[in-house]
Amino acid sequence: DTAVSQTPKYLVTQMGNDKSIKCEQNLGHDTMYWYKQDSKKFLKIMFSYNNKELIINETVPNRFSPKSPDKAHLNLHINSLELGDSAVYFCASSGYTGELFFGEGSRLTVL
Amino acid sequence: AQRVTQPEKLLSVFKGAPVELKCNYSYSGSPELFWYVQYSRQRLQLLLRHISRESIKGFTADLNKGETSFHLKKPFAQEEDSAMYYCALYGAQKLVFGQGTRLTINP
């Protein structure tokens, strides 16, 4: 069974569109994250949620809006997409050990 | 704010040779340090953490607070070690990654 799953894996869209990426974890973890990996493979934290509450917001533009309907899900909605939003977005979760478990990533391409 | 630096973007060694991937950090508190690895077509996963002080797949890493380093070492590289390696520091409720080092093991 996949521990952290995110959909879609690939997303190609035009500038100005709005898109969402969904993430679900079945590990029973309280904390979930979104990371952005740029073209140089640099991984930067965007958000973290603990039990549906926003804990970290790393100065991400407010076009990005995370939503956590319950502690097993953390979705990412992006409005008015820009070229610079093209990246791979990783969802992750962690429990009491602090180890992060990652999803496979969602590659977003903005044309 | 915490910062993690991996000075080498690319590292290439021959099979059987020793490997050292460098990692330096800055953090005002007590650091928790990790190495994560991403093999080709696989998801990012934990390789080892400093508090466990164990060897995983022949890799070890020692936290040196004086030099603020957490270098990853393996005495004899194997071809299956080829991957992207990330050093990471946990502090202030978040895990911050270094820029990553792509390790290639040549046959």
PDB file of C-alpha atoms in Angstrom:
ATOM      1  CA  ASP A   1       0.000   0.000   0.000  1.00  0.00           C
ATOM      2  CA  THR A   2       1.321   3.424  -0.912  1.00  0.00           C
ATOM      3  CA  ALA A   3       2.051   5.444   2.219  1.00  0.00           C
ATOM      4  CA  VAL A   4       1.974   8.953   0.767  1.00  0.00           C
ATOM      5  CA  SER A   5       0.215   9.362  -2.540  1.00  0.00           C
ATOM      6  CA  GLN A   6      -0.244  12.496  -4.595  1.00  0.00           C
ATOM      7  CA  THR A   7      -2.214  13.170  -7.742  1.00  0.00           C
ATOM      8  CA  PRO A   8      -1.736  13.993 -10.480  1.00  0.00           C
ATOM      9  CA  LYS A   9       1.848  12.899 -11.210  1.00  0.00           C
ATOM     10  CA  TYR A  10       2.055  15.185 -14.208  1.00  0.00           C
ATOM     11  CA  LEU A  11       0.261  18.432 -14.891  1.00  0.00           C
ATOM     12  CA  VAL A  12       0.669  20.622 -17.961  1.00  0.00           C
ATOM     13  CA  THR A  13      -1.280  23.848 -18.097  1.00  0.00           C
ATOM     14  CA  GLN A  14      -1.330  27.392 -19.459  1.00  0.00           C
ATOM     15  CA  MET A  15      -0.315  30.542 -17.634  1.00  0.00           C
ATOM     16  CA  GLY A  16      -3.151  32.108 -15.714  1.00  0.00           C
ATOM     17  CA  ASN A  17      -4.979  28.851 -15.044  1.00  0.00           C
ATOM     18  CA  ASP A  18      -5.846  27.471 -11.605  1.00  0.00           C
ATOM     19  CA  LYS A  19      -4.836  23.935 -10.646  1.00  0.00           C
ATOM     20  CA  SER A  20      -4.843  21.635  -7.622  1.00  0.00           C
ATOM     21  CA  ILE A  21      -2.631  18.808  -6.425  1.00  0.00           C
ATOM     22  CA  LYS A  22      -3.971  16.342  -3.913  1.00  0.00           C
ATOM     23  CA  CYS A  23      -2.079  14.439  -1.240  1.00  0.00           C
ATOM     24  CA  GLU A  24      -3.136  11.649   1.057  1.00  0.00           C
ATOM     25  CA  GLN A  25      -1.224   9.647   3.648  1.00  0.00           C
ATOM     26  CA  ASN A  26      -2.280   6.411   5.320  1.00  0.00           C
ATOM     27  CA  LEU A  27       0.459   6.355   7.953  1.00  0.00           C
ATOM     28  CA  GLY A  28      -1.575   7.977  10.704  1.00  0.00           C
ATOM     29  CA  HIS A  29       0.853  10.901  10.862  1.00  0.00           C
ATOM     30  CA  ASP A  30      -0.165  14.222  12.373  1.00  0.00           C
ATOM     31  CA  THR A  31       2.079  16.441  10.255  1.00  0.00           C
ATOM     32  CA  MET A  32       2.044  16.980   6.508  1.00  0.00           C
ATOM     33  CA  TYR A  33       4.146  19.163   4.239  1.00  0.00           C
ATOM     34  CA  TRP A  34       4.481  20.590   0.766  1.00  0.00           C
ATOM     35  CA  TYR A  35       7.930  21.031  -0.739  1.00  0.00           C
ATOM     36  CA  LYS A  36       8.877  22.566  -4.083  1.00  0.00           C
ATOM     37  CA  GLN A  37      11.804  21.167  -6.069  1.00  0.00           C
ATOM     38  CA  ASP A  38      13.087  23.542  -8.707  1.00  0.00           C
ATOM     39  CA  SER A  39      14.949  22.766 -11.923  1.00  0.00           C
ATOM     40  CA  LYS A  40      18.244  22.659 -10.027  1.00  0.00           C
ATOM     41  CA  LYS A  41      16.810  19.972  -7.719  1.00  0.00           C
ATOM     42  CA  PHE A  42      16.721  22.329  -4.741  1.00  0.00           C
ATOM     43  CA  LEU A  43      14.022  21.264  -2.231  1.00  0.00           C
ATOM     44  CA  LYS A  44      12.336  24.131  -0.427  1.00  0.00           C
ATOM     45  CA  ILE A  45       9.631  23.815   2.184  1.00  0.00           C
ATOM     46  CA  MET A  46       6.422  25.671   1.388  1.00  0.00           C
ATOM     47  CA  PHE A  47       3.928  24.689   4.072  1.00  0.00           C
ATOM     48  CA  SER A  48       3.476  22.363   6.986  1.00  0.00           C
ATOM     49  CA  TYR A  49       0.294  21.386   8.771  1.00  0.00           C
ATOM     50  CA  ASN A  50      -0.132  19.655  12.083  1.00  0.00           C
ATOM     51  CA  ASN A  51      -3.507  18.076  12.701  1.00  0.00           C
ATOM     52  CA  LYS A  52      -5.152  20.299  10.073  1.00  0.00           C
ATOM     53  CA  GLU A  53      -3.595  23.471  11.494  1.00  0.00           C
ATOM     54  CA  LEU A  54      -1.123  25.559   9.495  1.00  0.00           C
ATOM     55  CA  ILE A  55       2.255  25.575  11.239  1.00  0.00           C
ATOM     56  CA  ILE A  56       4.699  26.816   8.618  1.00  0.00           C
ATOM     57  CA  ASN A  57       4.146  29.163   5.693  1.00  0.00           C
ATOM     58  CA  GLU A  58       7.482  29.931   4.112  1.00  0.00           C
ATOM     59  CA  THR A  59       6.678  33.255   2.477  1.00  0.00           C
ATOM     60  CA  VAL A  60       4.915  31.545  -0.352  1.00  0.00           C
ATOM     61  CA  PRO A  61       2.828  33.828  -2.622  1.00  0.00           C
ATOM     62  CA  ASN A  62      -0.805  33.806  -1.613  1.00  0.00           C
ATOM     63  CA  ARG A  63      -1.681  32.376  -5.028  1.00  0.00           C
ATOM     64  CA  PHE A  64      -0.775  29.110  -3.295  1.00  0.00           C
ATOM     65  CA  SER A  65      -3.439  27.957  -0.862  1.00  0.00           C
ATOM     66  CA  PRO A  66      -3.076  24.703   1.032  1.00  0.00           C
ATOM     67  CA  LYS A  67      -6.121  23.005   2.467  1.00  0.00           C
ATOM     68  CA  SER A  68      -6.247  20.194   4.981  1.00  0.00           C
ATOM     69  CA  PRO A  69      -9.767  18.754   5.305  1.00  0.00           C
ATOM     70  CA  ASP A  70      -8.461  16.174   7.785  1.00  0.00           C
ATOM     71  CA  LYS A  71      -5.062  15.119   9.058  1.00  0.00           C
ATOM     72  CA  ALA A  72      -4.673  12.483   6.341  1.00  0.00           C
ATOM     73  CA  HIS A  73      -5.054  14.954   3.475  1.00  0.00           C
ATOM     74  CA  LEU A  74      -3.233  18.089   2.427  1.00  0.00           C
ATOM     75  CA  ASN A  75      -4.159  19.585  -0.912  1.00  0.00           C
ATOM     76  CA  LEU A  76      -2.431  22.420  -2.725  1.00  0.00           C
ATOM     77  CA  HIS A  77      -4.373  24.841  -4.887  1.00  0.00           C
ATOM     78  CA  ILE A  78      -2.546  27.296  -7.116  1.00  0.00           C
ATOM     79  CA  ASN A  79      -4.281  30.294  -8.683  1.00  0.00           C
ATOM     80  CA  SER A  80      -3.165  32.313 -11.694  1.00  0.00           C
ATOM     81  CA  LEU A  81      -0.281  30.041 -12.561  1.00  0.00           C
ATOM     82  CA  GLU A  82       2.988  31.644 -13.656  1.00  0.00           C
ATOM     83  CA  LEU A  83       5.929  30.242 -15.613  1.00  0.00           C
ATOM     84  CA  GLY A  84       8.047  30.250 -12.456  1.00  0.00           C
ATOM     85  CA  ASP A  85       5.633  27.853 -10.792  1.00  0.00           C
ATOM     86  CA  SER A  86       6.915  25.059 -13.018  1.00  0.00           C
ATOM     87  CA  ALA A  87       8.545  22.575 -10.657  1.00  0.00           C
ATOM     88  CA  VAL A  88       8.075  19.240  -8.966  1.00  0.00           C
ATOM     89  CA  TYR A  89       5.898  19.502  -5.870  1.00  0.00           C
ATOM     90  CA  PHE A  90       6.409  16.925  -3.143  1.00  0.00           C
ATOM     91  CA  CYS A  91       4.019  16.078  -0.379  1.00  0.00           C
ATOM     92  CA  ALA A  92       5.381  14.487   2.791  1.00  0.00           C
ATOM     93  CA  SER A  93       4.192  13.422   6.218  1.00  0.00           C
ATOM     94  CA  SER A  94       5.882  12.730   9.531  1.00  0.00           C
ATOM     95  CA  GLY A  95       5.020  11.191  12.856  1.00  0.00           C
ATOM     96  CA  TYR A  96       6.673  11.229  16.262  1.00  0.00           C
ATOM     97  CA  THR A  97      10.042   9.980  14.950  1.00  0.00           C
ATOM     98  CA  GLY A  98      10.470  13.070  12.782  1.00  0.00           C
ATOM     99  CA  GLU A  99      11.282  11.018   9.689  1.00  0.00           C
ATOM    100  CA  LEU A 100       9.607  12.434   6.596  1.00  0.00           C
ATOM    101  CA  PHE A 101       7.860  10.084   4.187  1.00  0.00           C
ATOM    102  CA  PHE A 102       7.550  11.537   0.714  1.00  0.00           C
ATOM    103  CA  GLY A 103       5.138  11.112  -2.121  1.00  0.00           C
ATOM    104  CA  GLU A 104       6.400  10.501  -5.647  1.00  0.00           C
ATOM    105  CA  GLY A 105       6.067  14.115  -6.627  1.00  0.00           C
ATOM    106  CA  SER A 106       3.822  16.010  -9.030  1.00  0.00           C
ATOM    107  CA  ARG A 107       5.566  17.614 -11.987  1.00  0.00           C
ATOM    108  CA  LEU A 108       3.859  20.876 -12.918  1.00  0.00           C
ATOM    109  CA  THR A 109       4.680  22.486 -16.248  1.00  0.00           C
ATOM    110  CA  VAL A 110       3.281  25.934 -16.971  1.00  0.00           C
ATOM    111  CA  LEU A 111       3.352  26.972 -20.627  1.00  0.00           C
TER     112      LEU A 111
ATOM    113  CA  ALA B   1      17.255  30.614  10.579  1.00  0.00           C
ATOM    114  CA  GLN B   2      18.830  27.305   9.761  1.00  0.00           C
ATOM    115  CA  ARG B   3      20.896  26.730   6.657  1.00  0.00           C
ATOM    116  CA  VAL B   4      22.379  23.607   5.093  1.00  0.00           C
ATOM    117  CA  THR B   5      25.153  23.728   2.519  1.00  0.00           C
ATOM    118  CA  GLN B   6      26.303  20.934   0.269  1.00  0.00           C
ATOM    119  CA  PRO B   7      29.225  22.383  -1.674  1.00  0.00           C
ATOM    120  CA  GLU B   8      29.321  19.720  -4.391  1.00  0.00           C
ATOM    121  CA  LYS B   9      26.479  19.576  -6.884  1.00  0.00           C
ATOM    122  CA  LEU B  10      28.075  16.637  -8.662  1.00  0.00           C
ATOM    123  CA  LEU B  11      30.427  13.953  -7.413  1.00  0.00           C
ATOM    124  CA  SER B  12      31.788  11.116  -9.489  1.00  0.00           C
ATOM    125  CA  VAL B  13      33.928   8.264  -8.158  1.00  0.00           C
ATOM    126  CA  PHE B  14      34.938   4.814  -9.320  1.00  0.00           C
ATOM    127  CA  LYS B  15      33.430   1.650  -7.911  1.00  0.00           C
ATOM    128  CA  GLY B  16      35.377   0.493  -4.880  1.00  0.00           C
ATOM    129  CA  ALA B  17      36.743   3.954  -4.113  1.00  0.00           C
ATOM    130  CA  PRO B  18      35.867   5.834  -0.898  1.00  0.00           C
ATOM    131  CA  VAL B  19      33.068   8.376  -1.023  1.00  0.00           C
ATOM    132  CA  GLU B  20      32.554  11.498   1.049  1.00  0.00           C
ATOM    133  CA  LEU B  21      29.616  13.833   0.500  1.00  0.00           C
ATOM    134  CA  LYS B  22      30.091  17.088   2.352  1.00  0.00           C
ATOM    135  CA  CYS B  23      27.458  18.863   4.412  1.00  0.00           C
ATOM    136  CA  ASN B  24      27.809  21.963   6.565  1.00  0.00           C
ATOM    137  CA  TYR B  25      25.080  23.620   8.554  1.00  0.00           C
ATOM    138  CA  SER B  26      24.309  26.725  10.551  1.00  0.00           C
ATOM    139  CA  TYR B  27      21.734  26.721  13.306  1.00  0.00           C
ATOM    140  CA  SER B  28      21.610  28.493  16.653  1.00  0.00           C
ATOM    141  CA  GLY B  29      19.874  25.635  18.449  1.00  0.00           C
ATOM    142  CA  SER B  30      20.690  21.968  18.936  1.00  0.00           C
ATOM    143  CA  PRO B  31      20.592  20.423  15.453  1.00  0.00           C
ATOM    144  CA  GLU B  32      18.984  17.213  14.316  1.00  0.00           C
ATOM    145  CA  LEU B  33      20.659  16.154  11.086  1.00  0.00           C
ATOM    146  CA  PHE B  34      19.644  13.687   8.419  1.00  0.00           C
ATOM    147  CA  TRP B  35      20.706  12.331   5.062  1.00  0.00           C
ATOM    148  CA  TYR B  36      17.986  11.603   2.533  1.00  0.00           C
ATOM    149  CA  VAL B  37      18.522   9.797  -0.757  1.00  0.00           C
ATOM    150  CA  GLN B  38      16.609   9.695  -4.023  1.00  0.00           C
ATOM    151  CA  TYR B  39      17.430   6.794  -6.314  1.00  0.00           C
ATOM    152  CA  SER B  40      16.451   6.963  -9.958  1.00  0.00           C
ATOM    153  CA  ARG B  41      12.663   6.707 -10.375  1.00  0.00           C
ATOM    154  CA  GLN B  42      12.114   6.306  -6.641  1.00  0.00           C
ATOM    155  CA  ARG B  43      10.792   8.655  -4.033  1.00  0.00           C
ATOM    156  CA  LEU B  44      12.984  10.557  -1.597  1.00  0.00           C
ATOM    157  CA  GLN B  45      13.680   8.457   1.494  1.00  0.00           C
ATOM    158  CA  LEU B  46      15.596   8.668   4.738  1.00  0.00           C
ATOM    159  CA  LEU B  47      19.082   7.174   4.627  1.00  0.00           C
ATOM    160  CA  LEU B  48      20.272   7.919   8.131  1.00  0.00           C
ATOM    161  CA  ARG B  49      20.036  10.370  11.020  1.00  0.00           C
ATOM    162  CA  HIS B  50      22.746  11.481  13.388  1.00  0.00           C
ATOM    163  CA  ILE B  51      20.998  10.471  16.602  1.00  0.00           C
ATOM    164  CA  SER B  52      20.795   6.820  15.614  1.00  0.00           C
ATOM    165  CA  ARG B  53      24.555   6.626  14.931  1.00  0.00           C
ATOM    166  CA  GLU B  54      24.070   3.588  12.717  1.00  0.00           C
ATOM    167  CA  SER B  55      25.471   2.503   9.388  1.00  0.00           C
ATOM    168  CA  ILE B  56      22.979   2.122   6.560  1.00  0.00           C
ATOM    169  CA  LYS B  57      24.034   0.473   3.280  1.00  0.00           C
ATOM    170  CA  GLY B  58      27.627   0.978   4.407  1.00  0.00           C
ATOM    171  CA  PHE B  59      27.181   4.741   4.858  1.00  0.00           C
ATOM    172  CA  THR B  60      28.001   6.577   8.065  1.00  0.00           C
ATOM    173  CA  ALA B  61      27.824  10.214   9.064  1.00  0.00           C
ATOM    174  CA  ASP B  62      29.243  11.860  12.164  1.00  0.00           C
ATOM    175  CA  LEU B  63      27.992  15.118  13.538  1.00  0.00           C
ATOM    176  CA  ASN B  64      30.905  17.471  14.208  1.00  0.00           C
ATOM    177  CA  LYS B  65      29.539  20.421  16.152  1.00  0.00           C
ATOM    178  CA  GLY B  66      32.892  22.191  16.196  1.00  0.00           C
ATOM    179  CA  GLU B  67      33.064  22.238  12.409  1.00  0.00           C
ATOM    180  CA  THR B  68      29.251  22.330  12.025  1.00  0.00           C
ATOM    181  CA  SER B  69      29.497  19.429   9.606  1.00  0.00           C
ATOM    182  CA  PHE B  70      27.683  16.182   8.950  1.00  0.00           C
ATOM    183  CA  HIS B  71      29.584  14.570   6.102  1.00  0.00           C
ATOM    184  CA  LEU B  72      28.380  11.280   4.632  1.00  0.00           C
ATOM    185  CA  LYS B  73      31.001   8.597   4.076  1.00  0.00           C
ATOM    186  CA  LYS B  74      31.335   5.147   2.623  1.00  0.00           C
ATOM    187  CA  PRO B  75      34.663   3.312   2.388  1.00  0.00           C
ATOM    188  CA  PHE B  76      33.929   1.376  -0.824  1.00  0.00           C
ATOM    189  CA  ALA B  77      31.411   2.775  -3.300  1.00  0.00           C
ATOM    190  CA  GLN B  78      29.071   0.480  -5.206  1.00  0.00           C
ATOM    191  CA  GLU B  79      27.292   1.176  -8.475  1.00  0.00           C
ATOM    192  CA  GLU B  80      23.894   1.052  -6.764  1.00  0.00           C
ATOM    193  CA  ASP B  81      24.929   4.033  -4.626  1.00  0.00           C
ATOM    194  CA  SER B  82      24.433   6.315  -7.632  1.00  0.00           C
ATOM    195  CA  ALA B  83      21.654   8.706  -6.577  1.00  0.00           C
ATOM    196  CA  MET B  84      20.820  12.212  -5.430  1.00  0.00           C
ATOM    197  CA  TYR B  85      21.762  12.811  -1.788  1.00  0.00           C
ATOM    198  CA  TYR B  86      20.326  15.539   0.410  1.00  0.00           C
ATOM    199  CA  CYS B  87      21.578  16.645   3.797  1.00  0.00           C
ATOM    200  CA  ALA B  88      18.812  18.055   5.983  1.00  0.00           C
ATOM    201  CA  LEU B  89      18.474  19.818   9.318  1.00  0.00           C
ATOM    202  CA  TYR B  90      15.399  19.773  11.530  1.00  0.00           C
ATOM    203  CA  GLY B  91      14.807  22.881  13.597  1.00  0.00           C
ATOM    204  CA  ALA B  92      12.033  25.367  14.324  1.00  0.00           C
ATOM    205  CA  GLN B  93       9.422  22.786  13.334  1.00  0.00           C
ATOM    206  CA  LYS B  94      10.703  22.307   9.817  1.00  0.00           C
ATOM    207  CA  LEU B  95      13.148  20.189   7.847  1.00  0.00           C
ATOM    208  CA  VAL B  96      15.456  22.280   5.695  1.00  0.00           C
ATOM    209  CA  PHE B  97      17.400  20.627   2.897  1.00  0.00           C
ATOM    210  CA  GLY B  98      20.742  21.358   1.334  1.00  0.00           C
ATOM    211  CA  GLN B  99      21.030  21.816  -2.400  1.00  0.00           C
ATOM    212  CA  GLY B 100      21.729  18.133  -2.989  1.00  0.00           C
ATOM    213  CA  THR B 101      24.689  16.235  -4.437  1.00  0.00           C
ATOM    214  CA  ARG B 102      24.324  13.944  -7.404  1.00  0.00           C
ATOM    215  CA  LEU B 103      26.630  10.979  -6.817  1.00  0.00           C
ATOM    216  CA  THR B 104      27.667   8.872  -9.784  1.00  0.00           C
ATOM    217  CA  ILE B 105      29.606   5.663  -9.313  1.00  0.00           C
ATOM    218  CA  ASN B 106      31.555   4.672 -12.393  1.00  0.00           C
ATOM    219  CA  PRO B 107      32.179   0.984 -13.101  1.00  0.00           C
TER     220      PRO B 107
END
